[in-house]
Amino acid sequence: MAKLLKQLREERHISQRQLVEGISQRTTLSSFETNGTRIAFHLLEQYLDRMNITLDEFQFLLNQQKLTPKKELSQDLYNNYYHQNYEKVQQNLSYCLSLYEDTNDFYYYHLYAQYALVLENKNLFSLTDEEITDISNRLLSHFSTIENWGRFEYALFSNTLFHYDDDFIYTMIKSLDKKDAIASITDIHHKLKANAIFIFLKRGNYFYAKKLILHLEKKTTVEHMNSRLLIHYFKGILLVVDNQSEHGIQQINQVIGTFQYTGETSYADELSSFAAKFIN
């Protein structure tokens, strides 16, 4: 962190004295950059603001330099799952559970819970009814305890949506709408809504699907092109459901064709397979 802050300051040709003016003593910054001593958060925030760098940007640059052990474990789990190395995934899950028991850090439990539920849902991992109930209770307790959700909670909820009933999903998403204005949360909030719409369509709950589509449509701008394409796609499926197949299939194919054109062929195939459940 200290090395990155110094690098950003020097790249902008700002001296230590210029950076700390009206904020702190120069020795505070010097000690931080040289020895990595602790620094108050509000001082770091003011230093970054003077260099026209947001906290999100600083965090991104910091993460680019080195993956934390937590992120390395998360990346390893994702890679093994993506490449269908399920035996290795199960080993990772046992490791996550042991880390949680040793540290009581919920991050490790969240990794275990979401992958265990996903694999169990695909009949690739065996969980007893008691284990599933225990996971559900722990997750619900966490969601109800944390009032101010961050990306951690959004990702956990989004990845385990299939595990909850429709009323709970819809109620939770509506309660989170007030946080959609936070820039760093907007994209993941949109993804959460899109994932929920997929769930509702799959379950035949077109009432909730239509309501979320309307909510999502009101929030998206030209900066959220993927979300806008998915809205078009969802509406196409609903047209097919409402016996307007010709128009609906045309909309669906337009979206799929766009993703294919932009090189997102795997995602286009997923959309095509999902739509086929309603067309055939």
Coordinates of C-alpha atoms in Angstrom, one line a residue:
M1 CA 0.0 0.0 0.0
A2 CA 2.8 2.4 0.9
K3 CA 4.7 1.6 -2.2
L4 CA 1.7 2.2 -4.4
L5 CA 0.8 5.5 -2.8
K6 CA 4.4 6.7 -3.3
Q7 CA 4.4 5.5 -6.9
L8 CA 1.1 7.4 -7.6
R9 CA 2.4 10.6 -6.0
E10 CA 5.7 10.5 -7.9
E11 CA 4.0 9.8 -11.2
R12 CA 1.9 12.9 -10.7
H13 CA 5.0 15.0 -9.8
I14 CA 3.6 15.9 -6.4
S15 CA 6.1 16.3 -3.5
Q16 CA 5.4 15.0 -0.1
R17 CA 5.0 18.6 1.2
Q18 CA 2.4 19.4 -1.5
L19 CA 0.5 16.2 -0.8
V20 CA 0.2 16.7 2.9
E21 CA -0.5 20.5 2.9
G22 CA -3.5 21.2 5.1
I23 CA -3.9 17.4 5.8
S24 CA -1.1 16.1 8.0
Q25 CA 2.5 16.6 9.0
R26 CA 5.0 15.6 6.2
T27 CA 6.7 13.2 8.6
T28 CA 3.4 11.2 8.7
L29 CA 3.5 10.6 5.0
S30 CA 7.3 10.1 4.9
S31 CA 7.1 7.5 7.7
F32 CA 4.3 5.7 5.8
E33 CA 6.1 5.6 2.4
T34 CA 9.5 4.7 3.9
N35 CA 8.7 2.3 6.7
G36 CA 5.1 1.3 6.0
T37 CA 3.9 2.5 9.4
R38 CA 0.2 2.6 10.1
I39 CA -1.8 5.5 8.7
A40 CA -5.3 6.7 9.6
F41 CA -7.9 5.9 7.0
H42 CA -9.2 9.5 6.7
L43 CA -5.6 10.7 5.9
L44 CA -5.2 8.1 3.1
E45 CA -8.6 9.2 1.8
Q46 CA -7.6 12.8 1.7
Y47 CA -4.2 12.0 0.1
L48 CA -5.9 10.1 -2.7
D49 CA -8.5 12.8 -3.2
R50 CA -5.7 15.4 -3.7
M51 CA -4.3 13.1 -6.4
N52 CA -7.8 12.7 -8.0
I53 CA -7.8 9.0 -7.3
T54 CA -10.9 7.3 -5.8
L55 CA -10.8 4.6 -3.1
D56 CA -12.2 2.1 -5.6
E57 CA -9.4 2.9 -8.1
F58 CA -6.7 2.6 -5.4
Q59 CA -8.1 -0.7 -4.2
F60 CA -8.2 -2.0 -7.8
L61 CA -4.5 -1.0 -8.4
L62 CA -3.6 -2.5 -5.0
N63 CA -5.2 -5.8 -5.9
Q64 CA -3.5 -5.8 -9.3
Q65 CA -0.2 -5.9 -7.6
K66 CA -0.7 -9.0 -5.6
L67 CA -3.6 -11.4 -4.9
T68 CA -4.3 -11.9 -1.2
P69 CA -4.4 -15.5 0.1
K70 CA -8.2 -15.2 0.2
K71 CA -8.5 -14.1 -3.4
E72 CA -6.0 -16.8 -4.4
L73 CA -8.2 -19.5 -2.8
S74 CA -11.3 -18.0 -4.4
Q75 CA -9.6 -17.9 -7.8
D76 CA -8.4 -21.5 -7.4
L77 CA -11.9 -22.6 -6.6
Y78 CA -13.3 -20.8 -9.6
N79 CA -10.7 -22.2 -12.0
N80 CA -11.2 -25.7 -10.8
Y81 CA -15.0 -25.4 -11.1
Y82 CA -14.8 -23.8 -14.5
H83 CA -12.5 -26.5 -15.8
Q84 CA -14.8 -29.2 -14.2
N85 CA -12.1 -30.5 -11.9
Y86 CA -14.7 -31.3 -9.3
E87 CA -12.4 -33.6 -7.3
K88 CA -10.1 -30.6 -6.7
V89 CA -13.1 -28.4 -5.9
Q90 CA -14.2 -30.8 -3.2
Q91 CA -10.7 -30.7 -1.7
N92 CA -10.8 -26.9 -1.8
L93 CA -14.2 -27.0 0.0
S94 CA -12.8 -29.2 2.8
Y95 CA -9.9 -26.7 3.1
C96 CA -12.3 -23.7 3.3
L97 CA -14.4 -25.4 6.0
S98 CA -11.3 -26.1 8.1
L99 CA -10.1 -22.5 7.6
Y100 CA -13.5 -21.2 8.8
E101 CA -13.4 -23.5 11.9
D102 CA -9.8 -22.3 12.7
T103 CA -10.4 -18.5 12.1
N104 CA -14.2 -18.0 12.3
D105 CA -13.8 -15.8 9.2
F106 CA -17.1 -16.0 7.4
Y107 CA -15.3 -15.4 4.0
Y108 CA -14.2 -19.0 4.1
Y109 CA -17.6 -20.3 5.0
H110 CA -19.2 -18.3 2.2
L111 CA -16.8 -19.9 -0.4
Y112 CA -17.7 -23.3 1.1
A113 CA -21.4 -22.7 1.2
Q114 CA -21.9 -21.3 -2.3
Y115 CA -19.9 -24.0 -4.1
A116 CA -21.3 -26.8 -2.0
L117 CA -24.8 -25.7 -2.8
V118 CA -24.1 -25.3 -6.5
L119 CA -22.4 -28.7 -6.8
E120 CA -25.2 -30.4 -4.7
N121 CA -27.8 -28.8 -7.0
K122 CA -25.9 -30.4 -10.0
N123 CA -25.7 -33.8 -8.1
L124 CA -22.0 -33.5 -8.0
F125 CA -21.6 -33.1 -4.2
S126 CA -23.4 -35.0 -1.4
L127 CA -25.0 -33.0 1.4
T128 CA -27.3 -34.4 4.0
D129 CA -30.6 -32.6 4.8
E130 CA -29.1 -31.5 8.1
E131 CA -26.1 -30.0 6.3
I132 CA -28.3 -28.1 3.8
T133 CA -30.4 -26.8 6.6
D134 CA -27.3 -25.7 8.6
I135 CA -25.9 -23.9 5.5
S136 CA -29.3 -22.2 4.9
N137 CA -29.5 -21.0 8.5
R138 CA -26.0 -19.6 8.6
L139 CA -26.5 -17.7 5.3
L140 CA -29.9 -16.3 6.3
S141 CA -28.4 -15.3 9.7
H142 CA -25.6 -13.5 7.9
F143 CA -27.9 -11.7 5.4
S144 CA -30.3 -10.6 8.2
T145 CA -27.5 -9.4 10.4
I146 CA -25.7 -7.2 7.9
E147 CA -27.7 -4.1 7.1
N148 CA -25.2 -2.5 4.8
W149 CA -24.3 -5.0 2.1
G150 CA -21.1 -4.9 0.2
R151 CA -19.9 -6.8 -2.9
F152 CA -19.2 -9.8 -0.6
E153 CA -22.9 -10.2 0.4
Y154 CA -24.2 -9.4 -3.1
A155 CA -22.0 -12.1 -4.7
L156 CA -22.9 -14.6 -2.0
F157 CA -26.7 -14.0 -2.4
S158 CA -26.5 -13.9 -6.2
N159 CA -24.6 -17.2 -6.4
T160 CA -27.0 -19.0 -4.2
L161 CA -30.4 -17.6 -5.5
F162 CA -31.5 -21.0 -6.6
H163 CA -31.6 -22.1 -3.0
Y164 CA -34.3 -19.6 -1.9
D165 CA -38.0 -19.3 -2.6
D166 CA -39.4 -16.6 -4.9
D167 CA -40.9 -14.4 -2.2
F168 CA -37.7 -14.2 -0.2
I169 CA -35.6 -13.4 -3.4
Y170 CA -38.0 -10.7 -4.5
T171 CA -38.3 -9.1 -1.0
M172 CA -34.5 -9.1 -0.5
I173 CA -33.8 -7.5 -3.8
K174 CA -36.4 -4.8 -3.3
S175 CA -34.9 -4.0 0.1
L176 CA -31.5 -3.6 -1.6
D177 CA -32.8 -1.1 -4.2
K178 CA -31.9 1.9 -2.1
K179 CA -28.2 0.9 -2.4
D180 CA -28.3 0.8 -6.2
A181 CA -27.2 4.4 -6.3
I182 CA -23.8 3.5 -4.9
A183 CA -21.5 3.5 -7.9
S184 CA -19.4 0.5 -6.9
I185 CA -22.5 -1.6 -6.2
T186 CA -24.6 -0.7 -9.3
D187 CA -23.2 -3.3 -11.7
I188 CA -23.4 -6.2 -9.2
H189 CA -26.9 -5.1 -8.2
H190 CA -28.0 -5.2 -11.8
K191 CA -26.4 -8.7 -12.2
L192 CA -28.3 -9.8 -9.1
K193 CA -31.6 -8.7 -10.6
A194 CA -30.8 -10.4 -13.9
N195 CA -29.9 -13.6 -12.1
A196 CA -33.2 -13.4 -10.2
I197 CA -35.2 -12.9 -13.5
F198 CA -33.6 -16.1 -14.9
I199 CA -34.7 -17.9 -11.7
F200 CA -38.2 -16.6 -11.9
L201 CA -38.6 -17.4 -15.6
K202 CA -37.2 -20.9 -15.1
R203 CA -39.8 -21.4 -12.3
G204 CA -42.6 -20.0 -14.3
N205 CA -43.1 -17.0 -12.0
Y206 CA -43.7 -14.5 -14.7
F207 CA -45.3 -12.0 -12.3
Y208 CA -42.1 -11.4 -10.4
A209 CA -40.0 -11.7 -13.6
K210 CA -42.0 -8.8 -15.2
K211 CA -41.8 -6.6 -12.1
L212 CA -38.0 -7.0 -11.9
I213 CA -37.6 -6.4 -15.6
L214 CA -39.4 -3.1 -15.1
H215 CA -37.2 -2.2 -12.1
L216 CA -34.1 -3.1 -14.0
E217 CA -35.2 -1.1 -17.1
K218 CA -35.7 2.0 -15.1
K219 CA -32.2 1.8 -13.7
T220 CA -30.1 1.0 -16.7
T221 CA -28.4 3.6 -19.0
V222 CA -26.2 3.3 -22.0
E223 CA -23.3 2.5 -19.7
H224 CA -25.1 -0.8 -18.7
M225 CA -25.3 -2.3 -22.2
N226 CA -25.2 -5.9 -21.1
S227 CA -28.2 -5.3 -18.8
R228 CA -30.1 -3.5 -21.6
L229 CA -29.5 -6.4 -23.9
L230 CA -30.7 -8.9 -21.3
I231 CA -33.9 -6.8 -20.8
H232 CA -34.6 -7.2 -24.5
Y233 CA -33.9 -10.9 -24.2
F234 CA -36.2 -11.3 -21.2
K235 CA -39.0 -9.4 -22.9
G236 CA -38.6 -11.7 -25.9
I237 CA -39.1 -14.8 -23.7
L238 CA -42.2 -13.3 -22.2
L239 CA -43.5 -12.6 -25.7
V240 CA -43.1 -16.3 -26.5
V241 CA -44.8 -17.2 -23.2
D242 CA -47.7 -14.8 -24.2
N243 CA -48.1 -16.7 -27.5
Q244 CA -46.3 -13.9 -29.6
S245 CA -43.6 -16.4 -30.6
E246 CA -42.6 -14.8 -33.9
H247 CA -41.8 -11.4 -32.4
G248 CA -40.4 -12.9 -29.2
I249 CA -38.0 -15.3 -31.1
Q250 CA -36.8 -12.3 -33.2
Q251 CA -35.9 -10.4 -30.1
I252 CA -34.2 -13.3 -28.5
N253 CA -32.1 -14.0 -31.6
Q254 CA -31.1 -10.3 -31.9
V255 CA -29.6 -10.4 -28.4
I256 CA -27.9 -13.8 -29.0
G257 CA -26.5 -12.6 -32.3
T258 CA -25.1 -9.5 -30.6
F259 CA -23.2 -11.5 -28.0
Q260 CA -21.9 -13.8 -30.7
Y261 CA -20.8 -10.8 -32.8
T262 CA -18.9 -9.4 -29.8
G263 CA -17.1 -12.7 -29.2
E264 CA -19.2 -13.8 -26.2
T265 CA -20.0 -17.1 -27.8
S266 CA -20.2 -19.2 -24.6
Y267 CA -22.6 -16.8 -23.1
A268 CA -24.6 -16.7 -26.3
D269 CA -24.9 -20.5 -26.2
E270 CA -26.1 -20.3 -22.6
L271 CA -28.8 -17.8 -23.6
S272 CA -29.8 -19.9 -26.6
S273 CA -30.1 -23.1 -24.4
F274 CA -32.2 -21.2 -21.8
A275 CA -34.5 -19.7 -24.5
A276 CA -35.0 -23.2 -26.0
K277 CA -36.9 -24.2 -22.9
F278 CA -39.7 -21.8 -23.8
I279 CA -39.6 -22.0 -27.6
N280 CA -39.7 -25.8 -28.0

